[in-house]
Short mmCIF file of N, CA and C in Angstrom, two decimals:
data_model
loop_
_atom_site.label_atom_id
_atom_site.label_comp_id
_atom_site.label_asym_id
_atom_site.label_seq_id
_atom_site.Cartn_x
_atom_site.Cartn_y
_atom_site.Cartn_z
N UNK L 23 -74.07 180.21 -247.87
CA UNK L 23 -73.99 180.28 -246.43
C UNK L 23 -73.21 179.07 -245.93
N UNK L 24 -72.16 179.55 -245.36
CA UNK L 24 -70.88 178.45 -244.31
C UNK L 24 -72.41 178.05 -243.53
N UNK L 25 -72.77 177.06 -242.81
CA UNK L 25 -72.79 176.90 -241.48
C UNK L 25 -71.69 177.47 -240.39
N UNK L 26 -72.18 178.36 -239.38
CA UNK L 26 -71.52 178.43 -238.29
C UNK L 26 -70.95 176.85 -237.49
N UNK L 27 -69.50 177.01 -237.35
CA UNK L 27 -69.17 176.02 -236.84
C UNK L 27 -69.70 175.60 -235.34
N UNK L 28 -70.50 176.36 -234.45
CA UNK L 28 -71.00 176.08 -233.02
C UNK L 28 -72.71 175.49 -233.32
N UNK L 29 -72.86 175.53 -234.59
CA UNK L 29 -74.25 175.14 -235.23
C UNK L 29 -73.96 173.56 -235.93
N UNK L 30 -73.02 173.14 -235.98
CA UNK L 30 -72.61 172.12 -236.77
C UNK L 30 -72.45 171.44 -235.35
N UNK L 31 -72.86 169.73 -235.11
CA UNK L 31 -72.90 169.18 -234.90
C UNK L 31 -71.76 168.07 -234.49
N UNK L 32 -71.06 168.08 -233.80
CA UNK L 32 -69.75 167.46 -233.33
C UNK L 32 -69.84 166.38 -233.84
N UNK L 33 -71.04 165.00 -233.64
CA UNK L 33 -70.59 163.59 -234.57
C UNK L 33 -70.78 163.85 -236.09
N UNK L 34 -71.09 165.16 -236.78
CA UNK L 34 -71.73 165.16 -238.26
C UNK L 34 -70.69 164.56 -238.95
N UNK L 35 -70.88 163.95 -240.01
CA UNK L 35 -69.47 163.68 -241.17
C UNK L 35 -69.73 164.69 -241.60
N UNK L 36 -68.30 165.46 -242.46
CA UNK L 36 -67.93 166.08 -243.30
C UNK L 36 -68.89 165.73 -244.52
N UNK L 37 -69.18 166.05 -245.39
CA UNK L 37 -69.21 165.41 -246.90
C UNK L 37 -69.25 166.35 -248.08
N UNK L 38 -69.09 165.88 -249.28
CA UNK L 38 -69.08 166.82 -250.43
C UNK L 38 -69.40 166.25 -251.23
N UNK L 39 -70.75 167.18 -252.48
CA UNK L 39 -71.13 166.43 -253.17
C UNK L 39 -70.44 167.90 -255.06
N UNK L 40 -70.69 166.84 -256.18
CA UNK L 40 -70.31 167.61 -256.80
C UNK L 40 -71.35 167.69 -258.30
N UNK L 41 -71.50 169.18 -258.48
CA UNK L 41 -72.97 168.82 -259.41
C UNK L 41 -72.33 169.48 -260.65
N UNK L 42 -72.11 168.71 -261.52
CA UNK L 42 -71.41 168.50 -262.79
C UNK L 42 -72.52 169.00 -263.80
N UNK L 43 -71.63 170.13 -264.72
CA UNK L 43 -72.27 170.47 -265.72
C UNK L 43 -72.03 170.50 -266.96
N UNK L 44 -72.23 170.49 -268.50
CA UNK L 44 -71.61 170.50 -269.42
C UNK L 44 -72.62 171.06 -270.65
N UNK L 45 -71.98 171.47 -271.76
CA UNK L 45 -73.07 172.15 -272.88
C UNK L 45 -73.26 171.26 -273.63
N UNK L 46 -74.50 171.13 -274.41
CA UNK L 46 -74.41 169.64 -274.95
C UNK L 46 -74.27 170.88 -276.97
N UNK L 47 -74.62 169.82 -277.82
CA UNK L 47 -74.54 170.29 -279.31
C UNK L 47 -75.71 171.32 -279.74
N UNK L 48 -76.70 171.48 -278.44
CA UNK L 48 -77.81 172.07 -278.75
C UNK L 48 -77.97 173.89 -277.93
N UNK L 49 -76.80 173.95 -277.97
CA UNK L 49 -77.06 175.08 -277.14
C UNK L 49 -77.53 175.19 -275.60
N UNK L 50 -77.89 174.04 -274.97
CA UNK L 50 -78.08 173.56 -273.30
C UNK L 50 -77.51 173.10 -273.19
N UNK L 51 -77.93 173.22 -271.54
CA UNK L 51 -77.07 172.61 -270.15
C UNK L 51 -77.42 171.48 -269.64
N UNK L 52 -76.88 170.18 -269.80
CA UNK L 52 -76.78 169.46 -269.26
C UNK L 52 -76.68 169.01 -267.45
N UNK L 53 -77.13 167.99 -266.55
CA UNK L 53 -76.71 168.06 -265.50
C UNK L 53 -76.62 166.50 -265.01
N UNK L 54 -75.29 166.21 -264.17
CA UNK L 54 -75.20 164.69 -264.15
C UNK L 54 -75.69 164.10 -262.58
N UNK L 55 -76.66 163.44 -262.73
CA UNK L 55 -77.28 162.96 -261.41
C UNK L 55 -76.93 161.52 -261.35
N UNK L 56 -76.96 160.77 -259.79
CA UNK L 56 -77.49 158.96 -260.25
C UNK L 56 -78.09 158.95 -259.43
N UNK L 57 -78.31 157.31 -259.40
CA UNK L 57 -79.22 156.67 -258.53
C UNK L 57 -78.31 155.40 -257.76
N UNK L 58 -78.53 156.27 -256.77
CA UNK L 58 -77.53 154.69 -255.71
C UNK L 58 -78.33 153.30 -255.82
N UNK L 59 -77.07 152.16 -255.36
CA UNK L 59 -77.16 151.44 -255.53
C UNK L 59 -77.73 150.91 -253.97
N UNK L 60 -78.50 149.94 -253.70
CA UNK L 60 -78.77 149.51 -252.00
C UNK L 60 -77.51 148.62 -251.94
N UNK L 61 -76.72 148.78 -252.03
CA UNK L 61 -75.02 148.37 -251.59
C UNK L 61 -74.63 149.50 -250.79
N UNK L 62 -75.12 150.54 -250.51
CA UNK L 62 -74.00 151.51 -250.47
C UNK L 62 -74.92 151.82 -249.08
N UNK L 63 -73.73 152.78 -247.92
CA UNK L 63 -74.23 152.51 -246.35
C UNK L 63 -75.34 153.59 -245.85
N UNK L 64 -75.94 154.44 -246.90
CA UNK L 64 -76.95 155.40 -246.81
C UNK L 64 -77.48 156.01 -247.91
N UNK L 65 -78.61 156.47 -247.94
CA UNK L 65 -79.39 157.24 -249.14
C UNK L 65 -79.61 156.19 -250.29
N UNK L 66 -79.56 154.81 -249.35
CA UNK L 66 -79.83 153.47 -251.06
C UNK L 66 -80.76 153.68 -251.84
N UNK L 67 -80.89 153.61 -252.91
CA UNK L 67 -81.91 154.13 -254.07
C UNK L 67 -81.90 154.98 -254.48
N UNK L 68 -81.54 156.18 -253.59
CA UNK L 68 -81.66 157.67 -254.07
C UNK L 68 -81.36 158.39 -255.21
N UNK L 69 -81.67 159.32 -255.85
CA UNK L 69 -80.98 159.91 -256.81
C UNK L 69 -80.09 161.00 -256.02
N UNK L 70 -78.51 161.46 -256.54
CA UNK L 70 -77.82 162.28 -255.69
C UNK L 70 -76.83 162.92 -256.90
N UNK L 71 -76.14 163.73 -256.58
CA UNK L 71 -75.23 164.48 -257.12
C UNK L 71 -74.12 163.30 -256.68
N UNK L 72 -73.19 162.97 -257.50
CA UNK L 72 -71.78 162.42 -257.22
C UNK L 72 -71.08 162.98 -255.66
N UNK L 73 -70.89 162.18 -255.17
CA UNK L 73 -70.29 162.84 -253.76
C UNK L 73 -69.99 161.75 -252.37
N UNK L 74 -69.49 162.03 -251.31
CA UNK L 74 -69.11 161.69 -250.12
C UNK L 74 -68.47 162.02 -249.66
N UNK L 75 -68.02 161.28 -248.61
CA UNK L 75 -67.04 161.90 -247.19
C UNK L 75 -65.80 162.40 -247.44
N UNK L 76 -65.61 163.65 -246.60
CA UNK L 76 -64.49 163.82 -247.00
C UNK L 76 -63.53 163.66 -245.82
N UNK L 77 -62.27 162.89 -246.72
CA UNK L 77 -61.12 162.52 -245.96
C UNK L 77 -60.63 163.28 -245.17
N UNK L 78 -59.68 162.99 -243.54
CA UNK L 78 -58.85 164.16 -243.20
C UNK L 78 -57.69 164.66 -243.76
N UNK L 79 -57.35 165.63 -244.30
CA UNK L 79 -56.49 166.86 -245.16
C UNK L 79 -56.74 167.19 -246.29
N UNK L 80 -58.26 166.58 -246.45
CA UNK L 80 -58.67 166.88 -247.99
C UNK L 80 -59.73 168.37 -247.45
N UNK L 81 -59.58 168.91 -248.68
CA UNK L 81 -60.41 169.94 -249.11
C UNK L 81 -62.02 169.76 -249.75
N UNK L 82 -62.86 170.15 -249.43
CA UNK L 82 -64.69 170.36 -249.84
C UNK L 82 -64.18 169.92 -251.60
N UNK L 83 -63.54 170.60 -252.31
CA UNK L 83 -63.61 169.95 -254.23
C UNK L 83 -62.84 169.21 -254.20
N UNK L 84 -61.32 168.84 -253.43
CA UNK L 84 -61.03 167.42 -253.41
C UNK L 84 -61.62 166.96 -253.11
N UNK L 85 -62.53 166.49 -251.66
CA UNK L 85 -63.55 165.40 -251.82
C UNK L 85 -64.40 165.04 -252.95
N UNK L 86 -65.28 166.41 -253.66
CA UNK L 86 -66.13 165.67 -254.09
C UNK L 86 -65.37 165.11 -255.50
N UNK L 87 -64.45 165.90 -255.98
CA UNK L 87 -63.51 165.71 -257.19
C UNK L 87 -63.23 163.83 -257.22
N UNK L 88 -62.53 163.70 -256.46
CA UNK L 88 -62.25 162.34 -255.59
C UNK L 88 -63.73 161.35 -255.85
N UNK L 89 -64.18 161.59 -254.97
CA UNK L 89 -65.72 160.97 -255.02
C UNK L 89 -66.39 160.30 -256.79
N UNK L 90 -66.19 161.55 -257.25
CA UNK L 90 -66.80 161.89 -258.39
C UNK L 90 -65.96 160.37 -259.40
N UNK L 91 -64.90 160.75 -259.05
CA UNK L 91 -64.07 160.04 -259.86
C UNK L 91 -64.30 158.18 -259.75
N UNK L 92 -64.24 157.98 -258.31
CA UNK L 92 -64.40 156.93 -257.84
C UNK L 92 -66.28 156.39 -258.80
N UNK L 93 -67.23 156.95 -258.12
CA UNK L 93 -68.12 156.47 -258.74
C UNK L 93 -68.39 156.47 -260.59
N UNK L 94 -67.52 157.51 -260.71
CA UNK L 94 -67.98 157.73 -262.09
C UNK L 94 -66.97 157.98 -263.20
N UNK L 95 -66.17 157.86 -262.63
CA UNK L 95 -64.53 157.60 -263.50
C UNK L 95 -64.68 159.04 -264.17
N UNK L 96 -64.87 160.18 -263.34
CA UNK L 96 -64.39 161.43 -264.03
C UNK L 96 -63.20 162.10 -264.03
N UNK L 97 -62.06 162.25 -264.82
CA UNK L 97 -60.78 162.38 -264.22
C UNK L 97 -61.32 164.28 -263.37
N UNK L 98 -60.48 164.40 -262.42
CA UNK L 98 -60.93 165.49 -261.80
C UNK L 98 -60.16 166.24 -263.05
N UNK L 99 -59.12 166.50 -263.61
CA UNK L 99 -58.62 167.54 -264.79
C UNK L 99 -60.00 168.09 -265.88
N UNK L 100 -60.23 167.16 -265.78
CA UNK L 100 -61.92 167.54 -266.77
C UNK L 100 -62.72 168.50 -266.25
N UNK L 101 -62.55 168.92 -264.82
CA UNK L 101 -63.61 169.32 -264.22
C UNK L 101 -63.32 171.23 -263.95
N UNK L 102 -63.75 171.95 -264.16
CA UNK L 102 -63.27 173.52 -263.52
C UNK L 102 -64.51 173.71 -262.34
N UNK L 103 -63.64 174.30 -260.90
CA UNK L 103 -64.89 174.36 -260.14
C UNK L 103 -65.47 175.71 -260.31
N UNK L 104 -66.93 175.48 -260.30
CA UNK L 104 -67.26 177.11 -260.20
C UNK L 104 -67.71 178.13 -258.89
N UNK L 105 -67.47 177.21 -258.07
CA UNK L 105 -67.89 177.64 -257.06
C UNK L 105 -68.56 176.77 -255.94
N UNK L 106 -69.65 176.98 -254.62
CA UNK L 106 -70.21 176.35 -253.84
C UNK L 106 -71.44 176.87 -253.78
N UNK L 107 -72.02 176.35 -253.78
CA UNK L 107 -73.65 176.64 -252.88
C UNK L 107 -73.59 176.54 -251.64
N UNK L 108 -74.81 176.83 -251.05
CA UNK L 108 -74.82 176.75 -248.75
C UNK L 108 -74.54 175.40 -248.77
N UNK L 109 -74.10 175.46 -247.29
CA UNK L 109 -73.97 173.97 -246.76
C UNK L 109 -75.84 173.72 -246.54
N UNK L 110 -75.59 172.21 -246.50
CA UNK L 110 -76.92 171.43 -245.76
C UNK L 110 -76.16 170.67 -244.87
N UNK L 111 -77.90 169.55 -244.58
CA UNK L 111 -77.05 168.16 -243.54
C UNK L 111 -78.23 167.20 -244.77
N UNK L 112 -77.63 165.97 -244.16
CA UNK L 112 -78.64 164.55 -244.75
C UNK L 112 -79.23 164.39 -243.65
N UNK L 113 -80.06 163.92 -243.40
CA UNK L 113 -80.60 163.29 -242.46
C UNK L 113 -79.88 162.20 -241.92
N UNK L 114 -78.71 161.55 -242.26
CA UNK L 114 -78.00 160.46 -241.68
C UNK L 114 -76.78 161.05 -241.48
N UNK L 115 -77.02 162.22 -240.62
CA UNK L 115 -75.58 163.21 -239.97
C UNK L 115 -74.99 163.16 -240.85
N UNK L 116 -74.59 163.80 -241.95
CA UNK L 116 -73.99 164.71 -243.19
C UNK L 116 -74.04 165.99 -243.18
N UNK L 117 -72.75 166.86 -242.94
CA UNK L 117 -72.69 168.10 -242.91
C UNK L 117 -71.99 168.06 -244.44
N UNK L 118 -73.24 168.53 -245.52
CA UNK L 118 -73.04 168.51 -247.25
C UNK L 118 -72.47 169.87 -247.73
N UNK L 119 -71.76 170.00 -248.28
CA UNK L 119 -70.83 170.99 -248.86
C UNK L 119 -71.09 170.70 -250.31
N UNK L 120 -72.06 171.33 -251.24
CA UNK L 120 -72.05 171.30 -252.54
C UNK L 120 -71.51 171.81 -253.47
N UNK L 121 -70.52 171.32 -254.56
CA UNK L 121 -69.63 171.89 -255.33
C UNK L 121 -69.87 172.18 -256.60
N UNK L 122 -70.16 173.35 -257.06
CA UNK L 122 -70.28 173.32 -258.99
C UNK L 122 -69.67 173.09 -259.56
N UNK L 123 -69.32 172.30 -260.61
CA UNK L 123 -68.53 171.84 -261.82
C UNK L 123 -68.86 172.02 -262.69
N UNK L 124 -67.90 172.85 -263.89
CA UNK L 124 -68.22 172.56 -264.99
C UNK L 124 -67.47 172.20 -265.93
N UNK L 125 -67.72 170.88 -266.84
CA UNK L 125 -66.96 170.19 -267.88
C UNK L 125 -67.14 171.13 -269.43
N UNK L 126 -66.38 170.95 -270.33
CA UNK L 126 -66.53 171.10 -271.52
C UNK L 126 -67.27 170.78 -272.39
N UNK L 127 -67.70 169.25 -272.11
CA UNK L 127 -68.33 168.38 -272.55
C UNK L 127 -69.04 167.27 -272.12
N UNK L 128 -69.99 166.41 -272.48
CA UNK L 128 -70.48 165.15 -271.89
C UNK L 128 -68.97 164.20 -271.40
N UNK L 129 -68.89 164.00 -270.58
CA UNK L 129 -67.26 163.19 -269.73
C UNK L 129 -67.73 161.67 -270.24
N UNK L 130 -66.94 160.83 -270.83
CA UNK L 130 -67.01 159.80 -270.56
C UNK L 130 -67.66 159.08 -269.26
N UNK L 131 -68.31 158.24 -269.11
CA UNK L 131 -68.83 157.73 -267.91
C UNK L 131 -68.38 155.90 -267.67
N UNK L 132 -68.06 156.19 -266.53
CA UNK L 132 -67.67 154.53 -266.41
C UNK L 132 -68.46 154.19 -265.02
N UNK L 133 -69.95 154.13 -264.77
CA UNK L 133 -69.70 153.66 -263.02
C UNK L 133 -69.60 152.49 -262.48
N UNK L 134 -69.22 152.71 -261.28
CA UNK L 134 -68.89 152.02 -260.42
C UNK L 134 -70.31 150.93 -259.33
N UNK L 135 -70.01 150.20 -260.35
CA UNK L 135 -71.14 149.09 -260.14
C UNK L 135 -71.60 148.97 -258.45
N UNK L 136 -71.01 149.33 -257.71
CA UNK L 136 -71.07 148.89 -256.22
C UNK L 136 -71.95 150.25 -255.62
N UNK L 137 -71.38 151.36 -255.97
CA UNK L 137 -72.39 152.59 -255.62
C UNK L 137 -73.28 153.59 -256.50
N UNK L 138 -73.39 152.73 -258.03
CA UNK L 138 -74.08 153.76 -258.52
C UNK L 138 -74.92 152.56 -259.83
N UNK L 139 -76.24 152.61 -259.30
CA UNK L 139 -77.41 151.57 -259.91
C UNK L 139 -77.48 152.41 -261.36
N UNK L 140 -77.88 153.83 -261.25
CA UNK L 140 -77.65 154.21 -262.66
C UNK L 140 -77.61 155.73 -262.84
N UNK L 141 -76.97 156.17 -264.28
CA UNK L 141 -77.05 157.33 -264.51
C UNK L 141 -78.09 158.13 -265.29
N UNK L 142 -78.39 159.11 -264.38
CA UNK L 142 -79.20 160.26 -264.79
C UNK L 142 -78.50 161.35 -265.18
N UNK L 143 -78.88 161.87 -266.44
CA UNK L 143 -78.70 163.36 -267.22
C UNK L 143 -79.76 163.94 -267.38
N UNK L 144 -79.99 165.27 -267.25
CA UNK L 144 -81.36 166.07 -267.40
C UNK L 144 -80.84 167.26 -267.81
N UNK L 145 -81.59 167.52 -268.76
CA UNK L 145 -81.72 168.77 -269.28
C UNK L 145 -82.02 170.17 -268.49
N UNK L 146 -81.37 170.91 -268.35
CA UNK L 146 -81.59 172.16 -267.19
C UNK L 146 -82.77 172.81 -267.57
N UNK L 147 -82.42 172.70 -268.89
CA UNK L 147 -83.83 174.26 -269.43
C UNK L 147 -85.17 173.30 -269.23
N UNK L 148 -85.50 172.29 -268.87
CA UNK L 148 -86.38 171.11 -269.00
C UNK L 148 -86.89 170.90 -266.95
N UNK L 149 -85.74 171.24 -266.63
CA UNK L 149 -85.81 171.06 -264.92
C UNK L 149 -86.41 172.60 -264.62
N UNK L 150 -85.80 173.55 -265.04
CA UNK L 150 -86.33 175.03 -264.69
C UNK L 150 -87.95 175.39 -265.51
N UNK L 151 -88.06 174.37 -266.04
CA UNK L 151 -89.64 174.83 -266.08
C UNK L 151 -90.33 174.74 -265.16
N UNK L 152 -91.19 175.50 -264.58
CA UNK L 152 -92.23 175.76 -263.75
C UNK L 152 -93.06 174.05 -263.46
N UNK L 153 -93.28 173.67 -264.25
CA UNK L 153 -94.13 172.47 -264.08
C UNK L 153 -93.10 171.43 -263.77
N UNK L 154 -91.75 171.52 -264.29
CA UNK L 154 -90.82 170.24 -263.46
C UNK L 154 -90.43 170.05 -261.74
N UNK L 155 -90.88 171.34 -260.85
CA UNK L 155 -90.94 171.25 -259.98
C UNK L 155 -92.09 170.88 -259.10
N UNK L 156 -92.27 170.07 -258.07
CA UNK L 156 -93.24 169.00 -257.34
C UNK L 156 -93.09 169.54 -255.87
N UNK L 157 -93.56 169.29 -254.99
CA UNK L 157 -93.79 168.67 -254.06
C UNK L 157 -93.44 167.18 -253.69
N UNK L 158 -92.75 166.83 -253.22
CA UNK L 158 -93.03 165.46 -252.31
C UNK L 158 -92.96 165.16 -250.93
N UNK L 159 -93.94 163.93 -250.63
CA UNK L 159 -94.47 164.10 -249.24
C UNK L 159 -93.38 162.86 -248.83
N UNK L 160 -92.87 162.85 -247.83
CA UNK L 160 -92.46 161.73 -247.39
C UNK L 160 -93.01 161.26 -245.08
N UNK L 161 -93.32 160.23 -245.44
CA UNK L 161 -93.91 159.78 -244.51
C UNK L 161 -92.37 159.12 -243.41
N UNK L 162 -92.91 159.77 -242.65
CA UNK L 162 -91.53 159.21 -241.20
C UNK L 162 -92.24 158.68 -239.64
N UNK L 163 -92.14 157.66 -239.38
CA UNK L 163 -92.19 157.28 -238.26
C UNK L 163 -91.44 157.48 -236.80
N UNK L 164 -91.78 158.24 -236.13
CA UNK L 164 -90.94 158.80 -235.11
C UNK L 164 -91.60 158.80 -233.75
N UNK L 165 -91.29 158.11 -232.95
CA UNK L 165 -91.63 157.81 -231.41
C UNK L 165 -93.26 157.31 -231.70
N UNK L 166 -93.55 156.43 -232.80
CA UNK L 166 -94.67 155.48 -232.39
C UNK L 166 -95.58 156.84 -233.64
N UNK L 167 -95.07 157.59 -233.57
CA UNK L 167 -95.92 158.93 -234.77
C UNK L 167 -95.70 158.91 -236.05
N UNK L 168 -97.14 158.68 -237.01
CA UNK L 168 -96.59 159.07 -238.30
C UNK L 168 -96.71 160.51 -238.78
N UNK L 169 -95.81 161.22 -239.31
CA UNK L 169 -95.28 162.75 -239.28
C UNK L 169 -95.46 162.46 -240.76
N UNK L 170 -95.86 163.64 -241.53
CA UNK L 170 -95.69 163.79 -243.29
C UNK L 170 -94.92 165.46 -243.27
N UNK L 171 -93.94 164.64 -243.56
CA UNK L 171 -93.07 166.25 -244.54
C UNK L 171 -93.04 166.30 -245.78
N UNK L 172 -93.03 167.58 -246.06
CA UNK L 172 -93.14 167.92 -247.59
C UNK L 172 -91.72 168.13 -248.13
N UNK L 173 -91.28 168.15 -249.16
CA UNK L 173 -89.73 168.21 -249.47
C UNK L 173 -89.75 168.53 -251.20
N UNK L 174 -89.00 169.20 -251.48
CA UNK L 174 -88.59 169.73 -253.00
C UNK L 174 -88.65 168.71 -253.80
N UNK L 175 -88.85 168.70 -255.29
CA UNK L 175 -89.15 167.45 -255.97
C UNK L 175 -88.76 168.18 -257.13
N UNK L 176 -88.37 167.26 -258.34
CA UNK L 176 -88.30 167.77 -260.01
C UNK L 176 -88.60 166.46 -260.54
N UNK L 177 -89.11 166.90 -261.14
CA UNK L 177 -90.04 165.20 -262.47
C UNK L 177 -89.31 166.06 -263.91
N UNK L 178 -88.47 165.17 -264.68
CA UNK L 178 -88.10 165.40 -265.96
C UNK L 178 -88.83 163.73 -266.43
N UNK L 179 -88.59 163.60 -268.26
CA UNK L 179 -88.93 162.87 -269.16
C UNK L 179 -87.49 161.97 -268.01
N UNK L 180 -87.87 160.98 -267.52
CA UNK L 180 -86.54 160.00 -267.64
C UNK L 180 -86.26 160.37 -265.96
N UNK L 181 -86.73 161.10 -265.40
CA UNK L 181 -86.29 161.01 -263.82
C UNK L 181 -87.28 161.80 -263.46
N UNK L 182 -86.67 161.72 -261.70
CA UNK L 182 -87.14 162.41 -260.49
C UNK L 182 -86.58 162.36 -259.60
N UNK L 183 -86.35 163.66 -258.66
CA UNK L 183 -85.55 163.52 -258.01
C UNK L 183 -85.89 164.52 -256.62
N UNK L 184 -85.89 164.19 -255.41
CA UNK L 184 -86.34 164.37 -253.98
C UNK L 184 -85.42 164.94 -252.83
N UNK L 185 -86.51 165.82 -252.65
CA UNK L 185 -85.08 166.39 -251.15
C UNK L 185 -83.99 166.76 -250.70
N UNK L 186 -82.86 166.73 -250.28
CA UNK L 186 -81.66 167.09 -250.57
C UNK L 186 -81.42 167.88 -251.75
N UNK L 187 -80.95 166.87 -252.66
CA UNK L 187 -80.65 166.99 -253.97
C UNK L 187 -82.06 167.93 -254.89
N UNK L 188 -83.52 167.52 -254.58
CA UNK L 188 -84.04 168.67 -255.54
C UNK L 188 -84.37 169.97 -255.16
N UNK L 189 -83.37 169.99 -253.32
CA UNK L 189 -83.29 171.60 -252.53
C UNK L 189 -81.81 172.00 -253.55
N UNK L 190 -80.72 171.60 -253.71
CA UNK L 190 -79.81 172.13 -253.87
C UNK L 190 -79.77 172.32 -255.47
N UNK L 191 -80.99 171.61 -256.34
CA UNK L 191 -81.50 172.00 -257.52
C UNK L 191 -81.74 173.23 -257.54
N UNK L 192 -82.72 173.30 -256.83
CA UNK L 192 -83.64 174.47 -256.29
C UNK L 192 -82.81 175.91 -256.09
N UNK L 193 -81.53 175.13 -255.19
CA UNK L 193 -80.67 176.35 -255.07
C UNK L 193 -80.22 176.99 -256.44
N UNK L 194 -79.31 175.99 -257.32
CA UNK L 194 -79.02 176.13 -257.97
C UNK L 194 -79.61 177.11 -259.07
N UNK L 195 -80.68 177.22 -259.27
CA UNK L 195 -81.40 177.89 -260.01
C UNK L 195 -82.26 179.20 -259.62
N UNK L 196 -82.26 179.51 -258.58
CA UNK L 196 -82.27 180.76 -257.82
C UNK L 196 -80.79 180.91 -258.54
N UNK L 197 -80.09 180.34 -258.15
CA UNK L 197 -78.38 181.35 -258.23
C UNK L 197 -78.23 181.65 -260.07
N UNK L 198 -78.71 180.90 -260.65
CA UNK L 198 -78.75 181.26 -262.08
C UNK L 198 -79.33 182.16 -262.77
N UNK L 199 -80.95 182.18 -262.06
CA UNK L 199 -81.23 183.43 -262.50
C UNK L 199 -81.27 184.56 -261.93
N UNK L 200 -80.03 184.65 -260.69
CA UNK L 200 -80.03 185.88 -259.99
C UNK L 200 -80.82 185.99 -259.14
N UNK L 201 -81.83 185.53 -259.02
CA UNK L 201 -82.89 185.46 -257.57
C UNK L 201 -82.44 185.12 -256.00
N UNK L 202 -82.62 185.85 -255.36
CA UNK L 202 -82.57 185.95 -253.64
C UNK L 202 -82.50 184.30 -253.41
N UNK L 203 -81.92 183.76 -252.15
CA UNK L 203 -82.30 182.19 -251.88
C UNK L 203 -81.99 182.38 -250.51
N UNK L 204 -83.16 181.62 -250.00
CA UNK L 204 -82.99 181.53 -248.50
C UNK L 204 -82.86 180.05 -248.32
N UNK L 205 -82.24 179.05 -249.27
CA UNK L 205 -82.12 177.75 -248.73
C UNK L 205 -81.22 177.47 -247.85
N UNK L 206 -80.18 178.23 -247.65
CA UNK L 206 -79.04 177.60 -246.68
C UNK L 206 -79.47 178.45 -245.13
N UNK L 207 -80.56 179.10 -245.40
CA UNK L 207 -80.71 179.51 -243.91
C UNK L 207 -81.74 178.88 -243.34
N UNK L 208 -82.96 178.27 -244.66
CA UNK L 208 -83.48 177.28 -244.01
C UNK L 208 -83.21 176.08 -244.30
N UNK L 209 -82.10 175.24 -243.84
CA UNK L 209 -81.25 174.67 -243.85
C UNK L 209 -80.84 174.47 -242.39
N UNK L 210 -80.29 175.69 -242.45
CA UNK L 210 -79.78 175.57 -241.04
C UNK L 210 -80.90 175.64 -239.73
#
């Protein structure tokens, strides 16, 4: 699901994120996540798919292609896109455009010390188990109120990962095994 452009938000940034995949020697799927660095001007700490803003005359997989590269020294030639998932937003006005990638192989990794604290790989068949998916609550303060929302979660051996990123997990795997997804409409 596009977002309707009269539904999109006039100050939103653009952005694009790109969720990189590859087969490893074992017959699975690999998937490349990190964890920002608190250098960087939003989502510090977070775990995220490779991604950001996209430039004016760039395209949704040039950005994240671009992006990708910058934090993680992936040459974009490595990469075949497979497609998009729905748009979202971030909570820090991000209109997110998520991009599938898939590599041949584990890519060399080089990051980029300034926006990326560290790298996460997880095993897909390990994330799509039933028990790797959570709940998480996150607590927000808003006009003097504390509010608890609940938000998508995945716990693997070696990570975890929240919100955004474990909705567009979420997506992701509806779309794999063919199952219906109503995330980009509740989304919007």
């Amino acid at each position: 699901v596009a977002f309707p452009p009269e539904h999109i938000p006039k100050n939103s940034k653009p952005a694009a994120v790109l969720m990189c995949f590859w087969p490893t020697a074992h017959d699975r799927v690999e998937v490349l996540l990190t964890k920002r660095t608190h250098k960087v001007s939003s989502h510090q700490g977070q775990v995220s798919f490779p991604g950001g803003r996209v430039d004016k005359g760039e395209s949704y997989e040039e950005a994240a292609l671009r992006e990708t590269r910058e934090e993680l020294g992936i040459p974009a030639h490595l990469v075949t896109i497979m497609g998009r998932l729905d748009d979202a937003w971030s909570r820090f006005g991000h209109h997110v455009i998520p991009i599938v990638g898939w590599l041949q192989q584990r890519p060399p990794l080089n990051p980029n010390p300034h926006e990326v604290a560290e790298v996460l790989i997880a095993d897909m068949e390990t994330i799509m188990q039933p028990g790797a998916r959570k709940e998480h609550k996150v607590v927000i303060h808003h006009k003097g109120e504390k509010q608890i929302h609940k938000a998508q979660a995945f716990e693997w051996d070696g990570g975890y990962v929240w919100g955004l990123t474990a909705d567009l997990l979420l997506e992701l795997i509806l779309w794999i095994k063919e199952q219906p997804s109503n995330r980009g409409e509740r989304r919007l």
